[in-house]
């Protein structure tokens, strides 16, 4: 298969993790009507989460945020694979409740799911932010501007997956890491600029 895929691909590993981390119930029924700039939920393939967990240089101070965390698997997997604190932000109450129940059932005490809009919730503790294209347009720009302001205070990393990666790459305050495989459906890691932080302090 080409690396430049139009849609994410799933494999038996996804089936296994669904069974291990699932809540034992069916897919929760969403209750929130999404606006035109919000994207419906799709699961991030497990192989993508494993790849980003391996590629990021994690430290004990890191806090991982998944913006648009859906059923919470990305947050739970990153926490399980790396040991870092994980937080999911999800606007759909049914998904958030499902994710909390799954995390509690597996005793994941360093995992938290925050019900709310990524434009409004507290992101201040985050150092690594993951987006599987959860929104676009003005919503995307507003959330990224919040992260830009946070990046003026310390280094952060932003991981894009899906069409949002190209939009992230256009932002002048982030620098894409070299050496990653290209393709819309490969995780793309971006670092905030130390030069921008230095300029803001003058």
CSV table of C-alpha atoms in Angstrom, one decimal:
chain,number,residue,atom,x,y,z
A,1,UNK,CA,0.0,0.0,0.0
A,2,UNK,CA,1.1,3.6,-0.7
A,3,UNK,CA,2.2,5.6,2.3
A,4,UNK,CA,0.1,8.5,1.0
A,5,UNK,CA,-3.3,7.0,1.9
A,6,UNK,CA,-6.6,8.7,1.6
A,7,UNK,CA,-7.9,7.0,4.8
A,8,UNK,CA,-6.2,5.4,7.8
A,9,UNK,CA,-5.8,1.7,7.7
A,10,UNK,CA,-6.6,-0.7,10.5
A,11,UNK,CA,-5.2,-4.2,11.2
A,12,UNK,CA,-5.5,-7.1,13.7
A,13,UNK,CA,-3.6,-5.1,16.3
A,14,UNK,CA,-6.5,-2.7,16.4
A,15,UNK,CA,-9.0,-5.5,17.0
A,16,UNK,CA,-6.8,-6.8,19.9
A,17,UNK,CA,-6.5,-3.4,21.6
A,18,UNK,CA,-10.2,-2.8,21.1
A,19,UNK,CA,-10.8,-6.0,23.1
A,20,UNK,CA,-8.2,-5.2,25.7
A,21,UNK,CA,-9.0,-1.5,26.3
A,22,UNK,CA,-12.7,-1.5,25.4
A,23,UNK,CA,-15.4,-1.1,28.0
A,24,UNK,CA,-17.1,-4.3,27.1
A,25,UNK,CA,-20.1,-2.4,25.8
A,26,UNK,CA,-20.9,-1.2,22.2
A,27,UNK,CA,-20.0,2.1,20.7
A,28,UNK,CA,-21.6,4.9,22.8
A,29,UNK,CA,-24.2,7.0,21.0
A,30,UNK,CA,-23.1,10.6,20.5
A,31,UNK,CA,-25.4,13.3,21.8
A,32,UNK,CA,-23.7,16.5,20.7
A,33,UNK,CA,-24.4,17.9,17.2
A,34,UNK,CA,-21.1,18.8,15.6
A,35,UNK,CA,-20.6,22.2,13.9
A,36,UNK,CA,-19.5,22.4,10.3
A,37,UNK,CA,-15.8,22.8,11.4
A,38,UNK,CA,-15.7,19.8,13.8
A,39,UNK,CA,-14.9,16.4,12.4
A,40,UNK,CA,-16.7,13.2,13.3
A,41,UNK,CA,-14.8,10.5,15.4
A,42,UNK,CA,-12.4,8.1,13.8
A,43,UNK,CA,-10.2,5.8,15.8
A,44,UNK,CA,-6.4,6.3,15.4
A,45,UNK,CA,-4.8,3.1,14.3
A,46,UNK,CA,-2.8,1.4,17.1
A,47,UNK,CA,0.4,1.2,14.9
A,48,UNK,CA,0.3,5.0,14.7
A,49,UNK,CA,0.2,5.4,18.5
A,50,UNK,CA,3.0,2.9,18.9
A,51,UNK,CA,5.1,4.9,16.3
A,52,UNK,CA,4.6,8.2,18.0
A,53,UNK,CA,5.3,6.7,21.4
A,54,UNK,CA,8.6,5.5,20.1
A,55,UNK,CA,9.6,8.6,18.2
A,56,UNK,CA,8.9,11.2,20.9
A,57,UNK,CA,11.7,11.7,23.4
A,58,UNK,CA,9.6,11.5,26.6
A,59,UNK,CA,10.7,13.0,29.9
A,60,UNK,CA,9.3,12.7,33.4
A,61,UNK,CA,7.8,16.2,33.2
A,62,UNK,CA,5.8,15.5,30.0
A,63,UNK,CA,2.1,15.6,29.9
A,64,UNK,CA,0.4,14.2,26.8
A,65,UNK,CA,-2.8,15.7,25.5
A,66,UNK,CA,-5.1,14.2,22.8
A,67,UNK,CA,-7.3,17.0,21.5
A,68,UNK,CA,-10.5,15.3,20.4
A,69,UNK,CA,-9.8,12.0,22.3
A,70,UNK,CA,-12.9,10.1,21.3
A,71,UNK,CA,-13.1,6.8,23.2
A,72,UNK,CA,-9.7,7.5,24.8
A,73,UNK,CA,-7.5,4.7,23.4
A,74,UNK,CA,-4.7,7.0,22.3
A,75,UNK,CA,-4.4,8.5,25.8
A,76,UNK,CA,-4.5,5.1,27.5
A,77,UNK,CA,-2.0,3.5,25.1
A,78,UNK,CA,0.5,6.4,25.3
A,79,UNK,CA,0.3,6.2,29.1
A,80,UNK,CA,0.7,2.4,29.1
A,81,UNK,CA,3.6,2.5,26.6
A,82,UNK,CA,5.5,5.5,28.1
A,83,UNK,CA,4.4,6.1,31.6
A,84,UNK,CA,3.7,9.8,31.0
A,85,UNK,CA,0.6,11.5,32.3
A,86,UNK,CA,-2.1,11.4,29.6
A,87,UNK,CA,-5.1,13.7,29.2
A,88,UNK,CA,-7.9,13.6,26.7
A,89,UNK,CA,-10.1,16.5,25.7
A,90,UNK,CA,-13.5,15.4,24.2
A,91,UNK,CA,-16.6,17.5,23.5
A,92,UNK,CA,-18.9,14.4,23.3
A,93,UNK,CA,-20.1,13.5,26.9
A,94,UNK,CA,-20.9,9.9,25.9
A,95,UNK,CA,-17.4,9.3,24.6
A,96,UNK,CA,-15.8,11.0,27.6
A,97,UNK,CA,-17.8,8.8,30.0
A,98,UNK,CA,-16.9,5.7,28.1
A,99,UNK,CA,-13.2,6.6,28.2
A,100,UNK,CA,-13.3,7.3,31.9
A,101,UNK,CA,-14.9,4.0,32.6
A,102,UNK,CA,-12.3,2.1,30.5
A,103,UNK,CA,-9.4,3.9,32.3
A,104,UNK,CA,-10.9,3.2,35.7
A,105,UNK,CA,-11.4,-0.5,34.8
A,106,UNK,CA,-7.7,-0.8,33.9
A,107,UNK,CA,-6.5,1.1,36.9
A,108,UNK,CA,-4.9,3.9,34.8
A,109,UNK,CA,-4.5,6.5,37.6
A,110,UNK,CA,-2.4,8.9,35.5
A,111,UNK,CA,-5.0,9.2,32.8
A,112,UNK,CA,-7.7,11.9,32.8
A,113,UNK,CA,-10.5,12.7,30.3
A,114,UNK,CA,-11.8,16.3,30.2
A,115,UNK,CA,-15.3,16.9,28.8
A,116,UNK,CA,-15.2,20.1,26.9
A,117,UNK,CA,-14.3,22.2,23.9
A,118,UNK,CA,-10.5,22.4,23.1
A,119,UNK,CA,-11.0,26.1,22.6
A,120,UNK,CA,-11.9,26.6,26.2
A,121,UNK,CA,-10.5,23.9,28.5
A,122,UNK,CA,-7.2,24.3,30.5
A,123,UNK,CA,-4.3,23.1,28.4
A,124,UNK,CA,-1.6,24.8,30.5
A,125,UNK,CA,0.0,21.6,31.8
A,126,UNK,CA,0.5,20.0,28.4
A,127,UNK,CA,3.9,19.5,26.7
A,128,UNK,CA,2.9,17.1,23.9
A,129,UNK,CA,-0.3,17.6,21.9
A,130,UNK,CA,-1.8,15.1,19.5
A,131,UNK,CA,-4.4,15.9,16.8
A,132,UNK,CA,-6.1,13.4,14.5
A,133,UNK,CA,-7.8,16.2,12.5
A,134,UNK,CA,-10.5,16.8,15.1
A,135,UNK,CA,-11.5,20.1,13.7
A,136,UNK,CA,-10.7,22.5,10.9
A,137,UNK,CA,-11.1,26.1,9.8
A,138,UNK,CA,-11.5,28.8,12.5
A,139,UNK,CA,-11.8,26.2,15.3
A,140,UNK,CA,-8.4,24.7,14.3
A,141,UNK,CA,-6.8,28.1,14.1
A,142,UNK,CA,-8.2,29.2,17.5
A,143,UNK,CA,-6.9,26.0,19.2
A,144,UNK,CA,-3.5,26.3,17.5
A,145,UNK,CA,-3.3,30.0,18.6
A,146,UNK,CA,-3.8,28.8,22.2
A,147,UNK,CA,-0.9,26.4,21.8
A,148,UNK,CA,1.2,29.1,20.3
A,149,UNK,CA,0.8,31.3,23.4
A,150,UNK,CA,1.7,28.3,25.5
A,151,UNK,CA,4.8,27.7,23.4
A,152,UNK,CA,6.0,31.2,24.3
A,153,UNK,CA,6.5,30.0,27.8
A,154,UNK,CA,8.2,26.7,27.1
A,155,UNK,CA,8.9,24.1,24.4
A,156,UNK,CA,6.0,22.0,23.3
A,157,UNK,CA,5.5,19.4,20.7
A,158,UNK,CA,2.5,19.0,18.4
A,159,UNK,CA,1.8,15.7,16.6
A,160,UNK,CA,-0.4,15.8,13.6
A,161,UNK,CA,-2.1,12.9,11.9
A,162,UNK,CA,-4.3,13.1,8.9
A,163,UNK,CA,-5.1,16.2,6.9
A,164,UNK,CA,-4.3,18.6,9.8
A,165,UNK,CA,-0.6,17.8,9.5
A,166,UNK,CA,-0.4,20.0,6.3
A,167,UNK,CA,-2.2,22.8,8.1
A,168,UNK,CA,0.2,22.5,11.1
A,169,UNK,CA,3.2,22.6,8.8
A,170,UNK,CA,2.0,26.0,7.5
A,171,UNK,CA,2.3,27.6,11.0
A,172,UNK,CA,5.4,29.6,11.3
A,173,UNK,CA,6.0,28.9,15.0
A,174,UNK,CA,6.4,25.2,14.6
A,175,UNK,CA,9.3,23.3,13.0
A,176,UNK,CA,8.8,19.8,11.6
A,177,UNK,CA,11.2,17.1,12.8
A,178,UNK,CA,13.3,15.6,10.1
A,179,UNK,CA,13.6,12.0,9.2
A,180,UNK,CA,10.0,11.0,9.6
A,181,UNK,CA,8.2,9.0,6.8
A,182,UNK,CA,6.1,11.3,4.7
A,183,UNK,CA,2.4,10.8,4.1
A,184,UNK,CA,-0.8,12.3,5.4
A,185,UNK,CA,-1.5,9.1,7.5
A,186,UNK,CA,1.8,8.9,9.3
A,187,UNK,CA,2.3,10.8,12.5
A,188,UNK,CA,4.2,14.1,11.9
A,189,UNK,CA,6.0,15.7,14.9
A,190,UNK,CA,6.5,19.5,15.2
A,191,UNK,CA,8.5,21.4,17.8
A,192,UNK,CA,8.0,24.9,18.9
A,193,UNK,CA,10.8,27.3,18.1
A,194,UNK,CA,13.3,28.4,20.8
A,195,UNK,CA,14.0,31.5,18.7
A,196,UNK,CA,10.3,32.6,19.0
A,197,UNK,CA,10.5,32.2,22.8
A,198,UNK,CA,13.6,34.2,22.9
A,199,UNK,CA,12.1,37.0,20.8
A,200,UNK,CA,9.0,37.1,23.0
A,201,UNK,CA,11.0,37.7,26.1
A,202,UNK,CA,12.8,40.8,24.7
